Coordinates of N, CA and C in Angstrom, one line a residue:
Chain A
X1 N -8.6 2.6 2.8 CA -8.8 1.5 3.8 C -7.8 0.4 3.5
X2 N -6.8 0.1 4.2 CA -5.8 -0.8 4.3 C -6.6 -2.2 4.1
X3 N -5.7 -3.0 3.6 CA -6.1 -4.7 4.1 C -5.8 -5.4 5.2
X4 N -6.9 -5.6 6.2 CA -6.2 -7.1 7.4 C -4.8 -7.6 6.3
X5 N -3.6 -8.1 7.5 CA -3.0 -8.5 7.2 C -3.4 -9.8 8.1
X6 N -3.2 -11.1 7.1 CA -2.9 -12.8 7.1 C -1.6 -12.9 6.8
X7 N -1.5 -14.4 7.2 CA -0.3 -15.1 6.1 C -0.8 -15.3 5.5
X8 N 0.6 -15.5 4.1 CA 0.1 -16.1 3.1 C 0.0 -17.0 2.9
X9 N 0.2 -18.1 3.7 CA 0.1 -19.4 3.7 C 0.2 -20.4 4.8
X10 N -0.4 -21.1 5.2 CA -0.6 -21.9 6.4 C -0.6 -23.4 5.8
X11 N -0.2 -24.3 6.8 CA 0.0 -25.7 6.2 C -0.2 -26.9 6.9
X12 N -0.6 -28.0 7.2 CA -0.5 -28.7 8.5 C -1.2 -30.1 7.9
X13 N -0.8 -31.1 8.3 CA -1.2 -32.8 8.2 C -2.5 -33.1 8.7
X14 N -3.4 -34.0 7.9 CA -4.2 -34.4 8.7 C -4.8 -34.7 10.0
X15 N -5.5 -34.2 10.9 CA -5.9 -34.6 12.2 C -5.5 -33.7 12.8
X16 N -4.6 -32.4 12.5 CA -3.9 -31.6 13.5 C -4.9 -30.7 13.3
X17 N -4.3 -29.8 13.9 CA -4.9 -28.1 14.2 C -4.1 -26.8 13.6
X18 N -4.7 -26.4 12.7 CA -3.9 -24.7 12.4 C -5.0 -23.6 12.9
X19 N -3.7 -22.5 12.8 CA -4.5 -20.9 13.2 C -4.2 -20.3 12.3
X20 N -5.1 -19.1 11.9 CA -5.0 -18.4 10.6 C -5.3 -16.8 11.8
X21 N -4.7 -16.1 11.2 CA -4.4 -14.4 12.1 C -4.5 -13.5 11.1
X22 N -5.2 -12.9 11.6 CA -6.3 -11.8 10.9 C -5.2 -10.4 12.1
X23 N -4.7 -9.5 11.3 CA -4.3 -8.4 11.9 C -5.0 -7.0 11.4
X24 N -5.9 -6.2 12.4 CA -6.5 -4.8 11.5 C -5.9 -4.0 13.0
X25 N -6.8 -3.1 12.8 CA -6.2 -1.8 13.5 C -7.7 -1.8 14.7
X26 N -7.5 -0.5 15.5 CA -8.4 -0.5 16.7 C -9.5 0.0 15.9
X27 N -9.1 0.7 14.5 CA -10.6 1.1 13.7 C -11.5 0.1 12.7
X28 N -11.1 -1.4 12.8 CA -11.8 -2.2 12.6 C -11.6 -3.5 13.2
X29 N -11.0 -4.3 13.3 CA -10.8 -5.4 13.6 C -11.2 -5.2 15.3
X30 N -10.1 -4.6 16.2 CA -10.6 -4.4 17.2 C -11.4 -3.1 17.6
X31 N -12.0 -2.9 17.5 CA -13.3 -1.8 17.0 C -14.5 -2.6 17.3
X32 N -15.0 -3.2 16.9 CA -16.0 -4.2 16.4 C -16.3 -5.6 16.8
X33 N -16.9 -6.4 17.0 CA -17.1 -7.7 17.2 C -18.0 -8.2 15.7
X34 N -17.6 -7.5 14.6 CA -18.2 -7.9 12.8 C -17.2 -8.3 12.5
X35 N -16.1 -9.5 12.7 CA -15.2 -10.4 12.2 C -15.7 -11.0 11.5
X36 N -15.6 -11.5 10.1 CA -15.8 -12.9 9.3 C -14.6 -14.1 8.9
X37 N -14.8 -15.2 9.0 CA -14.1 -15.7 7.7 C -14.9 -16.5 6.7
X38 N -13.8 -16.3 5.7 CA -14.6 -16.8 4.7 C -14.0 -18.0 3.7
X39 N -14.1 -19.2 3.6 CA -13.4 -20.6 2.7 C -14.1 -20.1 1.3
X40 N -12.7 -20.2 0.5 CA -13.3 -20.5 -1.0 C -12.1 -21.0 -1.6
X41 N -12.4 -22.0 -2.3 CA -11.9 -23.6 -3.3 C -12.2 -22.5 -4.6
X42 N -11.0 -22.9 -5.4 CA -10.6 -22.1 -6.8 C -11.6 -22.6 -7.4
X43 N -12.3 -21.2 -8.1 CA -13.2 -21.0 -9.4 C -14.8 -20.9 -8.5
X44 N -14.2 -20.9 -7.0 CA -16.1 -20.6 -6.6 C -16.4 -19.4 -5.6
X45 N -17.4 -18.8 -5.2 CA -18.0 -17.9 -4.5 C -17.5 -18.4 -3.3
X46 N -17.0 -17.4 -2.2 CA -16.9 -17.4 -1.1 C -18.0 -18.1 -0.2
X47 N -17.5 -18.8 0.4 CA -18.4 -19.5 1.6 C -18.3 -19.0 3.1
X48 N -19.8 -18.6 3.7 CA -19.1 -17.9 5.1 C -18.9 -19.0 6.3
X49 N -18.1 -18.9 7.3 CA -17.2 -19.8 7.8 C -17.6 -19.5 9.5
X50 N -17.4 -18.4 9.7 CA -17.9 -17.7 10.8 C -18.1 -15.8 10.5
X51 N -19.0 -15.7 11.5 CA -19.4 -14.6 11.4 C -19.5 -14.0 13.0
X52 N -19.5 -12.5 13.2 CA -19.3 -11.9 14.5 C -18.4 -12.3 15.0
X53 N -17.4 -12.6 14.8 CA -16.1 -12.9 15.5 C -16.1 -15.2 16.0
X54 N -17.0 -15.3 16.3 CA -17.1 -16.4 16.8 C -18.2 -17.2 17.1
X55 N -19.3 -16.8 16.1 CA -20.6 -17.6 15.7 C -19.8 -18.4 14.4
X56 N -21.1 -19.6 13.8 CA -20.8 -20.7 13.4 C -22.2 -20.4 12.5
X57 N -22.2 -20.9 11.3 CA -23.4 -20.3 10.5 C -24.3 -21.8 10.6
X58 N -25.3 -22.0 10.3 CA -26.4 -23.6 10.8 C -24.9 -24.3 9.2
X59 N -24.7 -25.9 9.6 CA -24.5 -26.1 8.1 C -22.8 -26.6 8.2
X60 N -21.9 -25.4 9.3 CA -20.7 -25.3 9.1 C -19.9 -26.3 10.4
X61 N -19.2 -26.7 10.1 CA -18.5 -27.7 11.0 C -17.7 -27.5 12.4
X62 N -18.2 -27.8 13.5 CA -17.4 -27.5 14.8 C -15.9 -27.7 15.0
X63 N -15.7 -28.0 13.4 CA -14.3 -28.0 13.3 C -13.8 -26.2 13.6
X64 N -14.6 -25.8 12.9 CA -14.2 -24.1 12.4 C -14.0 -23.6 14.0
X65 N -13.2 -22.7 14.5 CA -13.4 -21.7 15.5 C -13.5 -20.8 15.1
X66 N -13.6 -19.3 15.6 CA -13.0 -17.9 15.6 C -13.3 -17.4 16.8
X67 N -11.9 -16.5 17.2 CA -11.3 -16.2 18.4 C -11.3 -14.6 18.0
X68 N -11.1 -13.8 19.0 CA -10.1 -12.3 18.7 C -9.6 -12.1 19.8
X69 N -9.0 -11.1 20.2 CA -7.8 -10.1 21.1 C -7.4 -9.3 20.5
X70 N -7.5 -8.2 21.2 CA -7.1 -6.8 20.8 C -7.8 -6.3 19.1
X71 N -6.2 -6.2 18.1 CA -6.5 -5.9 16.8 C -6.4 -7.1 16.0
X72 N -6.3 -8.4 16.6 CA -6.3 -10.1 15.8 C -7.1 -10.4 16.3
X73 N -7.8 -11.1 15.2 CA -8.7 -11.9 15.1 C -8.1 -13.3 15.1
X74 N -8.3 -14.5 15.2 CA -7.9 -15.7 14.3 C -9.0 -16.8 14.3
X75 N -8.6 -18.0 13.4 CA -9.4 -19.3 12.5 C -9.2 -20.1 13.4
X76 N -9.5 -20.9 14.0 CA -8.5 -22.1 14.3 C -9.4 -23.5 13.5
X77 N -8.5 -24.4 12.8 CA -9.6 -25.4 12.1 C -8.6 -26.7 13.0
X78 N -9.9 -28.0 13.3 CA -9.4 -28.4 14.6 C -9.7 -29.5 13.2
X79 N -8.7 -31.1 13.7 CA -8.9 -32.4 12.9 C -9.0 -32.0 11.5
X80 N -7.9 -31.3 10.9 CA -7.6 -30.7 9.5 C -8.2 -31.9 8.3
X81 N -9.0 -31.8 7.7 CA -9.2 -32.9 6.4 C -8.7 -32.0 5.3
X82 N -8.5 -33.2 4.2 CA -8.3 -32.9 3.2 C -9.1 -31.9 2.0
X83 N -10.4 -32.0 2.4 CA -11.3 -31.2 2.0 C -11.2 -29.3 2.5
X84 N -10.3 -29.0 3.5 CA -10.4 -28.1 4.4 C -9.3 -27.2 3.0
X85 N -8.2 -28.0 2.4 CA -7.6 -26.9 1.7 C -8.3 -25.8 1.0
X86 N -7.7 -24.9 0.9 CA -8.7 -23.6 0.4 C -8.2 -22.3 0.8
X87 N -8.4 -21.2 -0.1 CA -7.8 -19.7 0.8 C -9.0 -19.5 1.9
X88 N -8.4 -19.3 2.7 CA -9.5 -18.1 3.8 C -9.2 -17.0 4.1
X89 N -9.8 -16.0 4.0 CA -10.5 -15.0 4.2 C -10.9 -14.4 5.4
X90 N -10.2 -12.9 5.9 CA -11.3 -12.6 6.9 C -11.7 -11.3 6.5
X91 N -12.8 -10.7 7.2 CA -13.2 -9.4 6.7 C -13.9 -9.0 8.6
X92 N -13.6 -7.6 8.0 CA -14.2 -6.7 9.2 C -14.8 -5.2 9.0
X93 N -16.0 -5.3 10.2 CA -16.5 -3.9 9.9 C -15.5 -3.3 9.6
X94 N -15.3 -1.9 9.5 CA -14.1 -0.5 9.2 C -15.1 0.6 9.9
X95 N -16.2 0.4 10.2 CA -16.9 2.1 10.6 C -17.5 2.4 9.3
X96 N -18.5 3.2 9.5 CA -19.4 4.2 8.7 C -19.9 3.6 7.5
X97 N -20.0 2.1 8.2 CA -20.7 1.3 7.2 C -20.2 0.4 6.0
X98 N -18.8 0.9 6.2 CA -17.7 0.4 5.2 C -16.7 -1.1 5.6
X99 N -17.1 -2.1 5.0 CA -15.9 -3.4 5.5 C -14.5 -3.6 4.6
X100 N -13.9 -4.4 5.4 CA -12.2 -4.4 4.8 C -12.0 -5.9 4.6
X101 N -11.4 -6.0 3.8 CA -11.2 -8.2 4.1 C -9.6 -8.0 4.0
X102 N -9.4 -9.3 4.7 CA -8.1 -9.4 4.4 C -7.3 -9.7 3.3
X103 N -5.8 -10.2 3.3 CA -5.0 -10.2 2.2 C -5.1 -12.1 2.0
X104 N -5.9 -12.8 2.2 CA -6.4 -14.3 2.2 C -4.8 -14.9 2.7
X105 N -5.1 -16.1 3.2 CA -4.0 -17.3 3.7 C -4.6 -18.8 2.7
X106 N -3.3 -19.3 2.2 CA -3.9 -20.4 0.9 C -3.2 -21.4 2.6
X107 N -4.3 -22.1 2.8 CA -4.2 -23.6 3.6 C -3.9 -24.6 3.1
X108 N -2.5 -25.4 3.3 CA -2.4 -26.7 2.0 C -2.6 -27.8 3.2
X109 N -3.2 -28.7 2.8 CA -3.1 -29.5 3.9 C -2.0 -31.3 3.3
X110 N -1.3 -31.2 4.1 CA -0.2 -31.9 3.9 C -0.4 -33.7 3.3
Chain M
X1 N -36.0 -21.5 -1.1 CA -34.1 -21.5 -0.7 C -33.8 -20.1 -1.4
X2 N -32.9 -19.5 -0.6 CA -32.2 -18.0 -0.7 C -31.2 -18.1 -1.9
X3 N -31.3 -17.6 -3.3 CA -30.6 -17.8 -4.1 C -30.1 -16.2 -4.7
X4 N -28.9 -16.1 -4.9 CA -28.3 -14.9 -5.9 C -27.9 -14.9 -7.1
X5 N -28.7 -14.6 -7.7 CA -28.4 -15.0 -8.8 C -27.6 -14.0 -10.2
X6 N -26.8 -14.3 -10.2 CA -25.8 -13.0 -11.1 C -25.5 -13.0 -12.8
X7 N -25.7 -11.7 -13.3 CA -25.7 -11.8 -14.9 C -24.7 -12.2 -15.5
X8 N -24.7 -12.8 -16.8 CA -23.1 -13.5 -17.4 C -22.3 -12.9 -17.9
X9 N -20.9 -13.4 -18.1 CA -19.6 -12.5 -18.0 C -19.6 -11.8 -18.8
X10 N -18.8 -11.0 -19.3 CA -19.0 -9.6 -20.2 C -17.5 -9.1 -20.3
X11 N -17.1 -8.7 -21.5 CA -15.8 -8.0 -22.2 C -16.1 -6.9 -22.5
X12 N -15.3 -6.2 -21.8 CA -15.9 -4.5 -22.0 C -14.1 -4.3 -22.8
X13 N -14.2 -2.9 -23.3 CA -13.1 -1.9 -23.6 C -12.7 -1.0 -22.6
X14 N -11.4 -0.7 -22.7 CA -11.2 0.5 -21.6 C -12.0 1.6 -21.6
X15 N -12.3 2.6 -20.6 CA -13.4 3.4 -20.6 C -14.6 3.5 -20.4
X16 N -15.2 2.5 -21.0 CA -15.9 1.8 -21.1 C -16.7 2.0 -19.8
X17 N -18.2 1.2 -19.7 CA -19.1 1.1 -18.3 C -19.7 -0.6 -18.1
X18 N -19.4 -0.9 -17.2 CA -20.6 -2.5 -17.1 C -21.4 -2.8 -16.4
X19 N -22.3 -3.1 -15.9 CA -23.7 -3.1 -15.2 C -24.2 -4.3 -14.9
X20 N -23.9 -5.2 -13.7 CA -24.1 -6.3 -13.5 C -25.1 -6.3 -12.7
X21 N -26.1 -7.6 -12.6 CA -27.5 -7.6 -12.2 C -26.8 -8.9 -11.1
X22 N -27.9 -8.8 -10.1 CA -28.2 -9.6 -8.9 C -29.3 -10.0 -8.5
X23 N -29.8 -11.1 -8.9 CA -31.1 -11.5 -9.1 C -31.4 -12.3 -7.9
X24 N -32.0 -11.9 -7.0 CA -32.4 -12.2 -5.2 C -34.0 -13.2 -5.2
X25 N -33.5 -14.5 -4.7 CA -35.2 -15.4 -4.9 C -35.2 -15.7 -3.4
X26 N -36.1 -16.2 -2.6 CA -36.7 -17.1 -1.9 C -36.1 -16.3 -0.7
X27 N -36.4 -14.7 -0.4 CA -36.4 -13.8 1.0 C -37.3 -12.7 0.8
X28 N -37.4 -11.8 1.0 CA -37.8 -10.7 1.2 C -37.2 -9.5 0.9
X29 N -36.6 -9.5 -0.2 CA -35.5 -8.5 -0.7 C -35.6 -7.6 -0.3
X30 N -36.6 -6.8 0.0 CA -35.8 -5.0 0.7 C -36.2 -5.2 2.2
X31 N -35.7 -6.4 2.5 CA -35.5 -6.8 4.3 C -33.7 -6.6 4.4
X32 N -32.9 -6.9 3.8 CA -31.7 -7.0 3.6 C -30.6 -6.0 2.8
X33 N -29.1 -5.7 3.1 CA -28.7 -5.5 2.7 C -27.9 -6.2 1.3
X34 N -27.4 -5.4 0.6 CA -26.6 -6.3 -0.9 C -25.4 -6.1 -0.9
X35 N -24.4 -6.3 -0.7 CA -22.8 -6.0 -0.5 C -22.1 -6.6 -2.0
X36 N -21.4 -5.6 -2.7 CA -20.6 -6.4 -4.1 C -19.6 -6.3 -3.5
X37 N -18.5 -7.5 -3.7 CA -17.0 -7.5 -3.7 C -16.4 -8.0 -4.7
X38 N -15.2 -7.5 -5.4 CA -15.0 -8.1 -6.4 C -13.2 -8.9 -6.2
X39 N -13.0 -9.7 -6.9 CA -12.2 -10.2 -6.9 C -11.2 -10.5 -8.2
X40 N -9.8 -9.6 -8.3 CA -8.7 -9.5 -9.6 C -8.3 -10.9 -9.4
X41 N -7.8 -12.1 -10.8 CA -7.3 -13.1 -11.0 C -6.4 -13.0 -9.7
X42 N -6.4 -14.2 -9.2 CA -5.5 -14.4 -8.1 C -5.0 -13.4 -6.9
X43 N -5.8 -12.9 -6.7 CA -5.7 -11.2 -5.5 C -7.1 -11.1 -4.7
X44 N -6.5 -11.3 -3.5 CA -8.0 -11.0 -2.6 C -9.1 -10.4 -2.7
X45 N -10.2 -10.7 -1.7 CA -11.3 -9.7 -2.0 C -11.1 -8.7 -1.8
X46 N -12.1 -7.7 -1.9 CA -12.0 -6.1 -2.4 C -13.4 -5.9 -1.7
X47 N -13.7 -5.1 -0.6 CA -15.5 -4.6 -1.1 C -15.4 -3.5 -1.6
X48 N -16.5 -3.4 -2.4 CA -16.9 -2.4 -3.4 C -17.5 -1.3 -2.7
X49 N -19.1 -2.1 -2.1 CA -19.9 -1.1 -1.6 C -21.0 -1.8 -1.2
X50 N -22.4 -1.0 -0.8 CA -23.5 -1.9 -0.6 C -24.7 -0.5 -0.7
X51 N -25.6 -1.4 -0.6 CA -27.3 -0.9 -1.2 C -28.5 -1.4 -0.1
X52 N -28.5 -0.7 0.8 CA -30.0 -1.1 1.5 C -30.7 -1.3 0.8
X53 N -31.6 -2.5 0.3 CA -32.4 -3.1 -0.5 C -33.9 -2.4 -0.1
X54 N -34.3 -1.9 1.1 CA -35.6 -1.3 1.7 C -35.6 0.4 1.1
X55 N -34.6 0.8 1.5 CA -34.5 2.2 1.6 C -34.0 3.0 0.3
X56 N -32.6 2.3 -0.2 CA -31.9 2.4 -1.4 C -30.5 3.0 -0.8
X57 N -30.9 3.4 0.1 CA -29.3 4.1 0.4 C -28.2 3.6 0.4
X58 N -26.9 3.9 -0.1 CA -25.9 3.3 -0.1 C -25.0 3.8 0.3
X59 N -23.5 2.7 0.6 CA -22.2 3.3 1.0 C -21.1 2.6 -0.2
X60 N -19.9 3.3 -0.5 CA -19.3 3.1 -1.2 C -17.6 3.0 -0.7
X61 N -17.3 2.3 -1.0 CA -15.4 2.2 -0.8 C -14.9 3.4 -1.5
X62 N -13.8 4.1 -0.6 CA -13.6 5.1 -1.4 C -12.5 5.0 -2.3
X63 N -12.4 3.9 -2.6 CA -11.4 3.3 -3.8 C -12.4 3.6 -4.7
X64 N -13.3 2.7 -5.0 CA -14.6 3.2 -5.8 C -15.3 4.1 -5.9
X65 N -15.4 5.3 -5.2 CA -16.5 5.9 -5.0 C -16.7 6.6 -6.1
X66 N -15.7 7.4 -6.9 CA -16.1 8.5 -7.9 C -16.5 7.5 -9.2
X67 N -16.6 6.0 -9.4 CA -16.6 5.2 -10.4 C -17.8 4.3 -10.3
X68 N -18.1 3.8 -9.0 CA -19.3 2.6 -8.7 C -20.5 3.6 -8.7
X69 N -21.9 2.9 -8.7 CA -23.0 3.1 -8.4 C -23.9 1.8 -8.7
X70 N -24.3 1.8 -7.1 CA -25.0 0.6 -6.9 C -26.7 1.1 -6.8
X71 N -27.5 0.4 -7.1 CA -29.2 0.7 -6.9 C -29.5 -0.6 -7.1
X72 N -31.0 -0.5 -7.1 CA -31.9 -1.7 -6.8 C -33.0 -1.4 -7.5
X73 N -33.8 -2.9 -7.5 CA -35.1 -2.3 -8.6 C -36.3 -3.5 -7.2
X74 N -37.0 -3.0 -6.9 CA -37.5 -3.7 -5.6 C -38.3 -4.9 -6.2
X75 N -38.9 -4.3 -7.4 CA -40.0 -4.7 -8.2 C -39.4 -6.0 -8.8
X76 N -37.7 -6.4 -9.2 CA -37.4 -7.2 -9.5 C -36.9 -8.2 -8.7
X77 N -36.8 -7.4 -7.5 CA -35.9 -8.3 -6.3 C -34.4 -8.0 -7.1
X78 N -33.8 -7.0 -7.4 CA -32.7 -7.7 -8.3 C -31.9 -6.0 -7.8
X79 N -30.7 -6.1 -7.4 CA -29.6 -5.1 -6.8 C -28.3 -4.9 -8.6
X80 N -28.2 -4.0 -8.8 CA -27.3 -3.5 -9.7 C -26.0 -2.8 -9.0
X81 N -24.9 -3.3 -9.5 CA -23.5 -2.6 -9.7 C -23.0 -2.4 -11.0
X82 N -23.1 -0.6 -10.8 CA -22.3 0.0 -12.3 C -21.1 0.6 -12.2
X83 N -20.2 0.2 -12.6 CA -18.8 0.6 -12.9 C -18.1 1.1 -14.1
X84 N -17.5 2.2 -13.9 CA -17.8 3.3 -15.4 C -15.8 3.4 -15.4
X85 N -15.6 4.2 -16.4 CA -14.2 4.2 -16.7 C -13.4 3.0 -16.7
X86 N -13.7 2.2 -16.9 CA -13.0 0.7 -17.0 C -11.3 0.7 -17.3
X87 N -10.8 0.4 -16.4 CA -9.5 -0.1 -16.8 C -9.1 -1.6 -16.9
X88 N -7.7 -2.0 -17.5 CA -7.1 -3.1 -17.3 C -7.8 -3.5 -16.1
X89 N -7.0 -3.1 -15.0 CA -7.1 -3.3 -13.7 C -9.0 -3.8 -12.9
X90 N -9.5 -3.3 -13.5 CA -11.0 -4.1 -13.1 C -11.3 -5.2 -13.7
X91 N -10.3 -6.0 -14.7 CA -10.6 -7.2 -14.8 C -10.5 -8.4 -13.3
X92 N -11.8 -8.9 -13.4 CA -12.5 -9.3 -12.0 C -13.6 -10.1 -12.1
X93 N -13.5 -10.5 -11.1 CA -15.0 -11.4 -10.5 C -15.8 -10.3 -9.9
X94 N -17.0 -10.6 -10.5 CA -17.5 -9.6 -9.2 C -18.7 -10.3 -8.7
X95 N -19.1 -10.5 -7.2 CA -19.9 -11.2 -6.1 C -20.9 -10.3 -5.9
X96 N -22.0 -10.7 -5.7 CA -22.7 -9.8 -4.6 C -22.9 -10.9 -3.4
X97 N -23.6 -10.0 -2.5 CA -23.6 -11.0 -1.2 C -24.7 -10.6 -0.4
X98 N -25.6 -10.9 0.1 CA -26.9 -10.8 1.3 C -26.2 -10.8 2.7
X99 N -26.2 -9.2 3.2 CA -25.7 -9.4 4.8 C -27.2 -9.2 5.6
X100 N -27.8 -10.4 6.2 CA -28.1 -10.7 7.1 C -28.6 -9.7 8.3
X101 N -27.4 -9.7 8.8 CA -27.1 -8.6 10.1 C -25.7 -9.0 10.7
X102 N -25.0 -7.8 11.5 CA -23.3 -8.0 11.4 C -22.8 -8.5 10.5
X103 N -21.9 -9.3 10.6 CA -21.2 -9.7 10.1 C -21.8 -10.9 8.6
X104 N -22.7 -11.2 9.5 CA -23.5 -12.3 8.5 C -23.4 -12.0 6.7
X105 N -23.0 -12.2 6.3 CA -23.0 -12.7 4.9 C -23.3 -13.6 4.0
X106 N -24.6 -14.2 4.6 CA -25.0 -15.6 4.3 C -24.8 -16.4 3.0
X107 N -25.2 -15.3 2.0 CA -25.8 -16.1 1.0 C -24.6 -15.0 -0.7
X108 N -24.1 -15.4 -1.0 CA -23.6 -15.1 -2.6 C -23.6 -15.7 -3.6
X109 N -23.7 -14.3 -4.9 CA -23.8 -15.3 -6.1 C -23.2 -15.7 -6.6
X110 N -22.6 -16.2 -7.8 CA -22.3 -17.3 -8.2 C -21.0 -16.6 -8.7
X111 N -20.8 -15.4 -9.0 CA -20.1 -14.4 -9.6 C -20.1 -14.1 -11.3
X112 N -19.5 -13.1 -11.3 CA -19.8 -12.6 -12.8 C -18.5 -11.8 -13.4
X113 N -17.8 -12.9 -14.2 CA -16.4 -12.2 -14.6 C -16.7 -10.7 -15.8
X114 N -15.5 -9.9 -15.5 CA -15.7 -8.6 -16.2 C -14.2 -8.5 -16.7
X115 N -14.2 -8.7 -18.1 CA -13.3 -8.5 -18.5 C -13.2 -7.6 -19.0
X116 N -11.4 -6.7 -18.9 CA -11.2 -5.0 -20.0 C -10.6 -5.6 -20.5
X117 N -10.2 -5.2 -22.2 CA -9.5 -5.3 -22.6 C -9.8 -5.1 -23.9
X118 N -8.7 -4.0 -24.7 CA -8.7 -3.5 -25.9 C -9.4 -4.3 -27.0

């Protein structure tokens, strides 16, 4: 099982907007509506971000989006704070019970 | 409150086996799935595998497959990942995680470093 391909890095100033792109294949990413992403700040447990492609978990900020089309998925984080740096993560079913995450995007915010 | 709770870090030898515990409070444990992912110093996640917490049944990454074995003890609330033949290379974090339903992943532990090395 391959990894989603991300960038590796995304960057943007306060108050703006980035997109983070999740690339899998028709056997998972677009296959599925089981997209996640996932924020985690160095030395901690992943935090989930969104889940099913574009639910919002109780807790997480309407800053967060998630979108998909076709075999991409993407993040969009809207009014970027400084708190927002962090790698993210996406993951997706794969079939037969099996998920794939991606190769993470480190967000610096400017 | 839904808490995971994971055993402390551990230095194994190459070859070697390690057996990490996942200690599940404040749900219904064999209502849920348990998903480990582990994570090499600075290298993305990885899933391992997962364990129907009700039933026991499991699926495996087939990176892992001939090496992991995951089970559950219902009686503890508490999900196990065993990883046998140890190399360099599985030095890692390893996570477990509560999926919900879909995609949901709600809840992970705290992690539990596994170090190889001679």
């Amino acid at each position: 099982q391959s990894a989603l391909t991300q960038p590796a890095s995304v960057s943007g100033s306060p108050g703006q907007s980035i997109t983070i792109s999740c690339s899998g294949t028709s056997t998972d990413v677009g296959g599925y509506n089981y997209v996640s992403w996932y924020q985690q700040h160095p030395g901690k447990a992943p935090k989930l971000m969104i889940y099913d492609v574009s639910k919002r978990p109780s807790g997480v900020s309407n800053r967060f989006s998630g979108s998909k089309s076709d075999n991409t998925a993407s993040l969009t984080i809207s009014g970027l704070q400084a708190e927002d740096e962090a790698d993210y993560y996406c993951s997706s079913y794969a079939g037969s019970s099996t998920w794939v995450f991606g190769g993470g995007t480190k967000l610096t915010v400017l | 409150q839904v808490q995971l709770v994971q055993s402390g870090a551990e230095v194994k030898k190459p070859g070697a086996s390690v057996k990490v515990s996942c200690k599940a409070s404040g749900y219904t444990f064999s209502s849920y799935n348990v998903h480990w992912v582990r994570q090499a110093p600075g290298q993305r996640l990885e899933w391992m595998g997962r364990i129907n917490a009700g039933n026991g049944n499991t699926k495996y990454s087939q990176k892992f497959q001939d090496r992991v074995t995951i089970t559950r003890d219902t009686s503890a609330s508490t999900a196990y990942m065993d990883l046998s033949s140890l190399r360099s290379e599985d030095t890692a974090v390893y996570y477990c995680a509560r999926q919900v339903a879909g995609s949901l992943f709600d809840y992970w532990g705290q992690g539990t470093l596994v170090t190889v090395s001679p």
